[in-house]
Amino acid sequence: MSRRLPVPLSSSMFGPLLDDLPEDIFDPGFAGACERLDHYVGALAREVGRDLSLSPGEPFDADRLMDERGWAPPSRATVEWLLGTLELYGVARRDGHEWLVADLDGHPPSAALRAAAVEADPSVAPAYEVMALAARAVPDVLAGKIRGEEALFGPQTMGLWFSYFSNDNPLYAPSNRIAAAAAARAAGPAPRVLEVGGGGGSAAQEIGRRLVADGKTPWLYHFTELQPAFLRRGARMAQAVLPPATAFKAFRYDINEPPWTQEVEARQYDLVVAVNTVHLARDLPATLAMLRSLLAEGGGLVLGELIRPAGNGTVHLELPFSLLSSYRETAGEGRPAGFLTEAMWRRALHEAGFQQVELLPAQLSRCVEAYPGFYCAALTAR
C-alpha cells in the first residue's frame, strides 16, 4: 500500500471535519509542508533500513533479528517504528510474526527532499534536522553504544529543540494552537491555570494569547517543567505574553510524583493544561488522578496530544521519541510506548475519575481517514 498524502486543509474533504476549530489553527502552507515532510520521512525510513542491512525479499522475525544483531532489548520500540513505517510507505509487509521488506533502493535520497523542502519554506528546517539527527543515531542506539537521550539532547542540540517546538515551526505549531483553543473553551473568567511539562514555552504562548484574546485573562498562571534549561526559557516565553496583572510563577514539577511532595496544593486550579507531556507518565491513570486532584470544582484538564491511529498504528513522526528511555518505559500491557489512541485516552481518563471527555477536533477519526498523518488533537476532561 502506498503512503496517502495530505490534501489542503481548506478543501471540501477537510472543511466540514474541522468546523469546530478556529480558522487560524493552520498556516496557509501547512498542507504542502506536511506533504513534503511525508516524502522525507519515507525516504529516511528506507535509508535507515538500508543502513541496518535489512535484506529485501528475505522473510524475518523481528525478535529473532534483534537477537541475531545483538540489539539492546529496550530498543524494540525503534525497530517497531522502522518496520511499521516501512509498511506505511508500502515497502514492507507483515505476515503473522514475519516481515518481508521490498527493495529499498531506487527512491529519491532524503537529502535532496530535505533541501527542496527547506528551500520552499525555511521555517520547517528544525523538523528535518530533528528527524535526521535521530536517523543518524539509530545504529548506535540499537547496538547499545549510546542512549537516545545522549544522542539527541545536549548543549549542542538544545537550540535545535527550542526551534523544533516553536510556534515558528508550522509543522508543530498546530499542536499548541489546538490545545490553546480547547483551553479557552474550558476556561471561565479569570482562571487559575497550571501548565505541566511546559517545555520551552511555546504552548504557554498560544494558551496565554488565546485566553487573553477571548476575554479570559488568567488570574494566575503557574508554569512548570522538569528540565532546567527548558524551564528557564519557557518561563520567559510564557511571561512575555501574559499581562502584568497575572500572578505568574515558574517551578519544577514531575508528573510522576505526588503533587503534595512538590508544594502544589489540591483543588487550587480551574484549568490544568499539558501539551505532549502526559503520554510520558509511567503510571498514566495515577498521574491523571493526581492532576484531577489539583482541579477546583468545575475545573477542567486539557491535554494536547498526538493521537495514535486506532489499532496501535504507526506515527510516522515518532522516530526521535522512540529512541528515548522515558518514552519506551511507558509501554505496558494494553498500551504501546508513548502516544496513545483516542480510545486509550478515554479509558485512562475515566479510570482516573473524569466523567466527561471531549475531543477537539471532534471528527478526528474521519480526519485520519482522509489523511493518515493527521494526529493533532486536544482532550478536555472534567
Tab-separated table of C-alpha atoms in Angstrom:
chain	number	residue	atom	x	y	z
A	1	MET	CA	0.000	0.000	0.000
A	2	SER	CA	1.344	3.400	-0.906
A	3	ARG	CA	1.514	6.200	1.589
A	4	ARG	CA	-1.512	8.504	1.311
A	5	LEU	CA	-0.560	12.155	1.209
A	6	PRO	CA	-2.359	15.151	2.714
A	7	VAL	CA	-4.841	17.299	0.884
A	8	PRO	CA	-5.214	21.034	1.502
A	9	LEU	CA	-6.971	21.594	4.809
A	10	SER	CA	-9.289	24.115	3.170
A	11	SER	CA	-10.564	21.528	0.687
A	12	SER	CA	-14.086	20.149	0.743
A	13	MET	CA	-12.713	16.903	2.202
A	14	PHE	CA	-11.426	18.540	5.391
A	15	GLY	CA	-13.533	21.679	5.691
A	16	PRO	CA	-16.648	20.141	7.331
A	17	LEU	CA	-14.482	17.956	9.571
A	18	LEU	CA	-12.667	20.907	11.112
A	19	ASP	CA	-15.538	23.325	11.571
A	20	ASP	CA	-15.113	23.188	15.368
A	21	LEU	CA	-11.577	24.598	15.115
A	22	PRO	CA	-10.685	28.303	14.918
A	23	GLU	CA	-9.682	29.352	11.413
A	24	ASP	CA	-6.169	30.394	12.489
A	25	ILE	CA	-5.024	26.918	13.628
A	26	PHE	CA	-3.222	26.047	10.387
A	27	ASP	CA	-0.831	28.223	8.424
A	28	PRO	CA	-1.629	28.575	4.697
A	29	GLY	CA	1.355	26.413	3.753
A	30	PHE	CA	0.654	23.652	6.280
A	31	ALA	CA	-0.676	21.075	3.827
A	32	GLY	CA	2.248	21.495	1.434
A	33	ALA	CA	4.737	21.338	4.297
A	34	CYS	CA	3.122	18.108	5.510
A	35	GLU	CA	3.293	16.539	2.079
A	36	ARG	CA	6.989	17.341	1.726
A	37	LEU	CA	7.736	16.007	5.219
A	38	ASP	CA	5.803	12.825	4.404
A	39	HIS	CA	8.037	12.158	1.405
A	40	TYR	CA	11.115	12.872	3.526
A	41	VAL	CA	10.169	10.518	6.367
A	42	GLY	CA	9.531	7.736	3.876
A	43	ALA	CA	12.936	8.255	2.293
A	44	LEU	CA	14.608	8.429	5.698
A	45	ALA	CA	12.999	5.166	6.832
A	46	ARG	CA	14.181	3.407	3.680
A	47	GLU	CA	17.723	4.688	4.223
A	48	VAL	CA	17.743	3.572	7.858
A	49	GLY	CA	16.571	0.153	6.691
A	50	ARG	CA	19.459	0.003	4.231
A	51	ASP	CA	21.935	1.146	6.888
A	52	LEU	CA	20.737	-1.706	9.097
A	53	SER	CA	21.121	-4.181	6.203
A	54	LEU	CA	17.516	-5.324	6.108
A	55	SER	CA	17.673	-7.790	3.253
A	56	PRO	CA	14.924	-7.317	0.669
A	57	GLY	CA	12.910	-10.390	-0.232
A	58	GLU	CA	14.042	-12.450	2.788
A	59	PRO	CA	11.345	-13.006	5.468
A	60	PHE	CA	12.494	-12.390	9.032
A	61	ASP	CA	11.123	-12.395	12.545
A	62	ALA	CA	11.717	-9.073	14.352
A	63	ASP	CA	12.530	-10.695	17.704
A	64	ARG	CA	14.966	-13.117	16.126
A	65	LEU	CA	16.530	-10.299	14.119
A	66	MET	CA	17.153	-8.328	17.310
A	67	ASP	CA	18.752	-11.345	18.959
A	68	GLU	CA	20.957	-12.093	15.959
A	69	ARG	CA	22.128	-8.472	15.668
A	70	GLY	CA	22.667	-8.115	19.416
A	71	TRP	CA	20.391	-5.077	19.563
A	72	ALA	CA	19.530	-3.850	23.048
A	73	PRO	CA	16.071	-5.129	24.123
A	74	PRO	CA	14.802	-1.635	25.118
A	75	SER	CA	15.291	-0.520	21.513
A	76	ARG	CA	12.382	-2.694	20.387
A	77	ALA	CA	10.241	0.454	20.094
A	78	THR	CA	12.611	1.852	17.465
A	79	VAL	CA	12.590	-1.393	15.463
A	80	GLU	CA	8.796	-1.429	15.600
A	81	TRP	CA	8.721	2.176	14.387
A	82	LEU	CA	11.005	1.373	11.465
A	83	LEU	CA	9.111	-1.716	10.302
A	84	GLY	CA	5.719	-0.099	10.825
A	85	THR	CA	6.803	2.986	8.897
A	86	LEU	CA	8.212	0.939	6.020
A	87	GLU	CA	4.855	-0.836	5.911
A	88	LEU	CA	3.040	2.508	5.986
A	89	TYR	CA	5.004	3.634	2.942
A	90	GLY	CA	4.360	0.419	1.054
A	91	VAL	CA	7.857	-1.107	1.138
A	92	ALA	CA	7.341	-3.744	3.857
A	93	ARG	CA	4.678	-6.305	4.601
A	94	ARG	CA	3.830	-8.190	7.776
A	95	ASP	CA	2.705	-11.816	7.601
A	96	GLY	CA	1.986	-13.102	11.079
A	97	HIS	CA	5.230	-12.816	13.054
A	98	GLU	CA	7.375	-12.362	9.950
A	99	TRP	CA	8.269	-9.284	7.925
A	100	LEU	CA	9.158	-9.014	4.260
A	101	VAL	CA	10.951	-5.890	3.063
A	102	ALA	CA	10.932	-4.804	-0.574
A	103	ASP	CA	13.843	-3.250	-2.446
A	104	LEU	CA	14.756	-0.079	-0.552
A	105	ASP	CA	16.751	1.434	-3.424
A	106	GLY	CA	15.592	3.453	-6.390
A	107	HIS	CA	13.942	6.301	-4.495
A	108	PRO	CA	14.881	9.988	-4.209
A	109	PRO	CA	17.507	10.496	-1.476
A	110	SER	CA	16.331	12.098	1.743
A	111	ALA	CA	18.976	14.832	1.499
A	112	ALA	CA	17.543	16.082	-1.792
A	113	LEU	CA	13.990	16.051	-0.431
A	114	ARG	CA	15.125	17.921	2.662
A	115	ALA	CA	16.918	20.583	0.644
A	116	ALA	CA	13.865	21.142	-1.562
A	117	ALA	CA	11.541	21.372	1.451
A	118	VAL	CA	13.712	23.893	3.277
A	119	GLU	CA	14.067	25.951	0.108
A	120	ALA	CA	10.281	26.012	-0.234
A	121	ASP	CA	9.806	27.023	3.426
A	122	PRO	CA	12.892	27.700	5.583
A	123	SER	CA	10.803	27.676	8.776
A	124	VAL	CA	10.455	23.870	8.605
A	125	ALA	CA	14.230	23.281	8.831
A	126	PRO	CA	14.220	22.252	12.546
A	127	ALA	CA	11.746	19.427	11.896
A	128	TYR	CA	14.035	17.960	9.254
A	129	GLU	CA	17.149	18.324	11.378
A	130	VAL	CA	15.499	16.550	14.323
A	131	MET	CA	14.491	13.615	12.115
A	132	ALA	CA	17.939	13.456	10.502
A	133	LEU	CA	19.645	13.607	13.912
A	134	ALA	CA	17.528	10.702	15.122
A	135	ALA	CA	18.146	8.645	11.975
A	136	ARG	CA	21.905	9.039	12.361
A	137	ALA	CA	21.675	7.809	15.949
A	138	VAL	CA	19.642	4.672	15.254
A	139	PRO	CA	22.506	2.162	14.641
A	140	ASP	CA	24.411	3.148	17.793
A	141	VAL	CA	21.277	3.261	19.956
A	142	LEU	CA	20.203	-0.182	18.739
A	143	ALA	CA	23.674	-1.526	19.459
A	144	GLY	CA	23.583	-0.090	22.964
A	145	LYS	CA	26.603	2.137	22.326
A	146	ILE	CA	24.763	5.303	23.317
A	147	ARG	CA	21.498	6.242	24.977
A	148	GLY	CA	18.923	8.104	22.962
A	149	GLU	CA	18.984	10.964	25.470
A	150	GLU	CA	22.722	11.374	24.938
A	151	ALA	CA	22.383	11.277	21.154
A	152	LEU	CA	19.524	13.769	20.911
A	153	PHE	CA	19.835	16.099	23.886
A	154	GLY	CA	22.911	18.040	24.896
A	155	PRO	CA	24.317	21.565	24.971
A	156	GLN	CA	24.907	21.475	21.211
A	157	THR	CA	21.334	20.422	20.344
A	158	MET	CA	19.272	22.356	22.902
A	159	GLY	CA	18.751	25.259	20.498
A	160	LEU	CA	17.500	22.823	17.858
A	161	TRP	CA	14.790	21.522	20.187
A	162	PHE	CA	13.732	25.046	21.120
A	163	SER	CA	13.303	25.726	17.396
A	164	TYR	CA	11.505	22.431	16.767
A	165	PHE	CA	8.885	23.006	19.494
A	166	SER	CA	8.470	26.644	18.452
A	167	ASN	CA	5.325	28.260	17.102
A	168	ASP	CA	7.516	29.435	14.228
A	169	ASN	CA	7.684	25.797	13.099
A	170	PRO	CA	4.479	25.369	11.049
A	171	LEU	CA	4.690	21.592	11.389
A	172	TYR	CA	4.477	21.739	15.202
A	173	ALA	CA	2.514	24.910	15.939
A	174	PRO	CA	-0.958	23.344	15.311
A	175	SER	CA	-0.446	21.096	18.354
A	176	ASN	CA	-0.115	24.172	20.545
A	177	ARG	CA	-2.934	26.053	18.850
A	178	ILE	CA	-5.479	23.248	19.136
A	179	ALA	CA	-4.626	22.836	22.832
A	180	ALA	CA	-4.958	26.597	23.330
A	181	ALA	CA	-8.372	26.590	21.641
A	182	ALA	CA	-9.530	23.761	23.907
A	183	ALA	CA	-8.167	25.583	26.971
A	184	ALA	CA	-10.036	28.758	26.080
A	185	ARG	CA	-13.282	26.830	25.680
A	186	ALA	CA	-12.814	25.050	29.005
A	187	ALA	CA	-11.861	28.170	30.986
A	188	GLY	CA	-14.153	30.522	32.801
A	189	PRO	CA	-13.329	34.175	33.507
A	190	ALA	CA	-10.000	34.894	35.228
A	191	PRO	CA	-8.961	31.234	35.526
A	192	ARG	CA	-6.230	29.913	37.760
A	193	VAL	CA	-4.016	27.936	35.357
A	194	LEU	CA	-1.375	25.263	35.898
A	195	GLU	CA	0.675	24.115	32.909
A	196	VAL	CA	2.676	20.930	33.405
A	197	GLY	CA	5.570	19.928	31.162
A	198	GLY	CA	5.643	23.367	29.576
A	199	GLY	CA	8.940	22.770	27.726
A	200	GLY	CA	10.320	25.845	26.016
A	201	GLY	CA	7.132	27.837	26.477
A	202	SER	CA	5.597	27.660	23.001
A	203	ALA	CA	2.361	26.107	24.254
A	204	ALA	CA	2.140	28.680	27.068
A	205	GLN	CA	2.462	31.440	24.478
A	206	GLU	CA	-0.505	30.147	22.485
A	207	ILE	CA	-2.578	29.398	25.586
A	208	GLY	CA	-1.882	32.810	27.118
A	209	ARG	CA	-2.652	34.654	23.882
A	210	ARG	CA	-5.870	32.732	23.292
A	211	LEU	CA	-7.149	33.239	26.850
A	212	VAL	CA	-6.430	36.974	26.751
A	213	ALA	CA	-7.989	37.359	23.287
A	214	ASP	CA	-11.135	35.558	24.473
A	215	GLY	CA	-11.508	37.851	27.486
A	216	LYS	CA	-10.391	35.161	29.924
A	217	THR	CA	-7.106	36.632	31.134
A	218	PRO	CA	-5.663	34.267	33.772
A	219	TRP	CA	-5.780	35.438	37.368
A	220	LEU	CA	-2.696	33.280	37.912
A	221	TYR	CA	-0.522	31.150	35.639
A	222	HIS	CA	1.832	28.564	37.101
A	223	PHE	CA	4.316	27.298	34.520
A	224	THR	CA	6.129	24.045	35.297
A	225	GLU	CA	8.782	21.959	33.596
A	226	LEU	CA	11.221	19.304	34.790
A	227	GLN	CA	14.272	20.094	32.643
A	228	PRO	CA	16.076	23.218	33.975
A	229	ALA	CA	17.097	24.719	30.614
A	230	PHE	CA	13.577	24.366	29.246
A	231	LEU	CA	12.125	25.741	32.482
A	232	ARG	CA	14.197	28.908	32.299
A	233	ARG	CA	13.413	29.575	28.663
A	234	GLY	CA	9.791	28.535	28.951
A	235	ALA	CA	9.184	30.832	31.903
A	236	ARG	CA	10.478	33.812	29.918
A	237	MET	CA	8.379	32.937	26.881
A	238	ALA	CA	5.226	32.398	28.923
A	239	GLN	CA	5.582	35.555	30.990
A	240	ALA	CA	6.133	37.649	27.856
A	241	VAL	CA	2.556	37.093	26.617
A	242	LEU	CA	0.760	37.440	29.956
A	243	PRO	CA	-0.294	40.835	31.307
A	244	PRO	CA	1.449	42.160	34.433
A	245	ALA	CA	-1.728	41.641	36.454
A	246	THR	CA	-1.463	37.847	36.075
A	247	ALA	CA	0.216	36.249	39.088
A	248	PHE	CA	2.981	34.262	37.379
A	249	LYS	CA	5.212	31.600	38.891
A	250	ALA	CA	7.572	29.040	37.351
A	251	PHE	CA	8.866	25.936	39.111
A	252	ARG	CA	9.902	22.324	38.546
A	253	TYR	CA	7.167	19.723	38.596
A	254	ASP	CA	7.287	15.979	37.954
A	255	ILE	CA	4.038	14.412	36.710
A	256	ASN	CA	5.132	11.052	38.138
A	257	GLU	CA	5.406	12.328	41.717
A	258	PRO	CA	2.587	13.269	44.095
A	259	PRO	CA	1.729	16.989	43.984
A	260	TRP	CA	1.824	17.330	47.779
A	261	THR	CA	5.521	16.390	47.771
A	262	GLN	CA	6.137	19.259	45.333
A	263	GLU	CA	4.377	22.002	47.294
A	264	VAL	CA	1.360	22.012	44.976
A	265	GLU	CA	-1.934	22.254	46.820
A	266	ALA	CA	-5.055	20.313	45.892
A	267	ARG	CA	-8.118	21.980	44.369
A	268	GLN	CA	-6.389	25.275	43.596
A	269	TYR	CA	-6.646	25.416	39.782
A	270	ASP	CA	-9.523	25.990	37.403
A	271	LEU	CA	-7.532	24.725	34.449
A	272	VAL	CA	-4.659	22.235	34.214
A	273	VAL	CA	-3.075	22.028	30.760
A	274	ALA	CA	-0.340	19.899	29.248
A	275	VAL	CA	0.835	19.636	25.642
A	276	ASN	CA	2.601	16.443	24.517
A	277	THR	CA	3.601	15.643	28.090
A	278	VAL	CA	1.229	13.291	29.894
A	279	HIS	CA	1.754	10.371	27.496
A	280	LEU	CA	5.159	10.073	29.192
A	281	ALA	CA	3.603	9.216	32.561
A	282	ARG	CA	4.932	5.935	33.912
A	283	ASP	CA	1.555	5.137	35.526
A	284	LEU	CA	-0.946	7.010	33.385
A	285	PRO	CA	-4.126	6.538	35.468
A	286	ALA	CA	-2.220	7.527	38.629
A	287	THR	CA	-0.816	10.677	37.008
A	288	LEU	CA	-4.233	11.633	35.648
A	289	ALA	CA	-5.799	11.114	39.066
A	290	MET	CA	-3.143	13.345	40.652
A	291	LEU	CA	-3.792	16.070	38.089
A	292	ARG	CA	-7.517	15.737	38.743
A	293	SER	CA	-6.874	16.309	42.446
A	294	LEU	CA	-5.493	19.763	41.598
A	295	LEU	CA	-8.707	20.953	39.958
A	296	ALA	CA	-11.190	23.118	41.791
A	297	GLU	CA	-14.865	22.267	41.484
A	298	GLY	CA	-15.929	22.691	37.871
A	299	GLY	CA	-12.331	22.789	36.642
A	300	GLY	CA	-11.027	21.041	33.554
A	301	LEU	CA	-7.951	19.143	32.391
A	302	VAL	CA	-6.801	19.892	28.819
A	303	LEU	CA	-4.330	17.550	27.143
A	304	GLY	CA	-2.852	18.498	23.781
A	305	GLU	CA	-1.549	15.230	22.371
A	306	LEU	CA	-0.555	13.474	19.195
A	307	ILE	CA	-3.182	10.754	18.893
A	308	ARG	CA	-2.018	7.367	17.662
A	309	PRO	CA	-4.207	5.875	14.902
A	310	ALA	CA	-6.627	3.158	16.001
A	311	GLY	CA	-5.134	-0.298	16.231
A	312	ASN	CA	-1.807	0.991	17.605
A	313	GLY	CA	-0.861	2.278	14.162
A	314	THR	CA	2.474	3.878	13.435
A	315	VAL	CA	3.006	7.596	13.974
A	316	HIS	CA	5.454	8.454	11.220
A	317	LEU	CA	6.974	11.376	13.190
A	318	GLU	CA	7.758	9.160	16.182
A	319	LEU	CA	11.357	8.184	15.411
A	320	PRO	CA	13.202	10.656	17.710
A	321	PHE	CA	10.974	9.847	20.676
A	322	SER	CA	11.239	6.083	20.181
A	323	LEU	CA	14.949	6.402	20.997
A	324	LEU	CA	14.312	7.849	24.483
A	325	SER	CA	14.132	5.651	27.567
A	326	SER	CA	11.426	7.853	29.122
A	327	TYR	CA	9.277	7.157	26.059
A	328	ARG	CA	9.987	3.439	25.841
A	329	GLU	CA	9.317	2.844	29.532
A	330	THR	CA	5.683	3.845	29.149
A	331	ALA	CA	4.911	0.640	27.228
A	332	GLY	CA	2.919	-1.919	29.147
A	333	GLU	CA	0.069	-4.344	28.967
A	334	GLY	CA	-2.615	-2.893	26.745
A	335	ARG	CA	-0.669	0.152	25.556
A	336	PRO	CA	2.239	0.890	23.223
A	337	ALA	CA	5.177	3.091	24.104
A	338	GLY	CA	4.450	6.788	24.009
A	339	PHE	CA	1.466	8.103	22.070
A	340	LEU	CA	-1.960	6.613	22.758
A	341	THR	CA	-5.076	6.107	20.681
A	342	GLU	CA	-8.223	8.109	21.396
A	343	ALA	CA	-9.847	5.048	22.968
A	344	MET	CA	-6.856	4.536	25.287
A	345	TRP	CA	-7.017	8.157	26.434
A	346	ARG	CA	-10.720	7.957	27.130
A	347	ARG	CA	-10.304	4.753	29.113
A	348	ALA	CA	-7.416	6.137	31.171
A	349	LEU	CA	-9.270	9.385	31.910
A	350	HIS	CA	-12.367	7.521	33.047
A	351	GLU	CA	-10.232	5.253	35.243
A	352	ALA	CA	-8.791	8.398	36.832
A	353	GLY	CA	-12.273	9.594	37.796
A	354	PHE	CA	-13.121	12.012	34.988
A	355	GLN	CA	-16.753	11.734	33.928
A	356	GLN	CA	-16.851	13.828	30.756
A	357	VAL	CA	-14.250	13.747	27.964
A	358	GLU	CA	-14.401	15.842	24.800
A	359	LEU	CA	-12.125	15.726	21.758
A	360	LEU	CA	-11.071	18.619	19.546
A	361	PRO	CA	-11.488	18.260	16.625
A	362	ALA	CA	-14.490	16.065	17.322
A	363	GLN	CA	-14.181	14.444	13.873
A	364	LEU	CA	-10.558	13.366	14.379
A	365	SER	CA	-11.145	9.784	13.247
A	366	ARG	CA	-12.614	10.986	9.958
A	367	CYS	CA	-9.709	13.398	9.506
A	368	VAL	CA	-7.336	10.442	9.873
A	369	GLU	CA	-9.307	8.512	7.254
A	370	ALA	CA	-8.813	11.434	4.860
A	371	TYR	CA	-5.143	11.805	5.738
A	372	PRO	CA	-3.400	9.189	7.964
A	373	GLY	CA	-0.852	11.756	9.133
A	374	PHE	CA	-3.418	13.934	10.939
A	375	TYR	CA	-2.532	13.420	14.609
A	376	CYS	CA	-3.089	16.786	16.355
A	377	ALA	CA	-5.882	16.879	18.910
A	378	ALA	CA	-6.809	18.028	22.395
A	379	LEU	CA	-8.798	16.193	25.053
A	380	THR	CA	-10.762	18.114	27.671
A	381	ALA	CA	-11.762	16.128	30.775
A	382	ARG	CA	-13.946	17.096	33.722
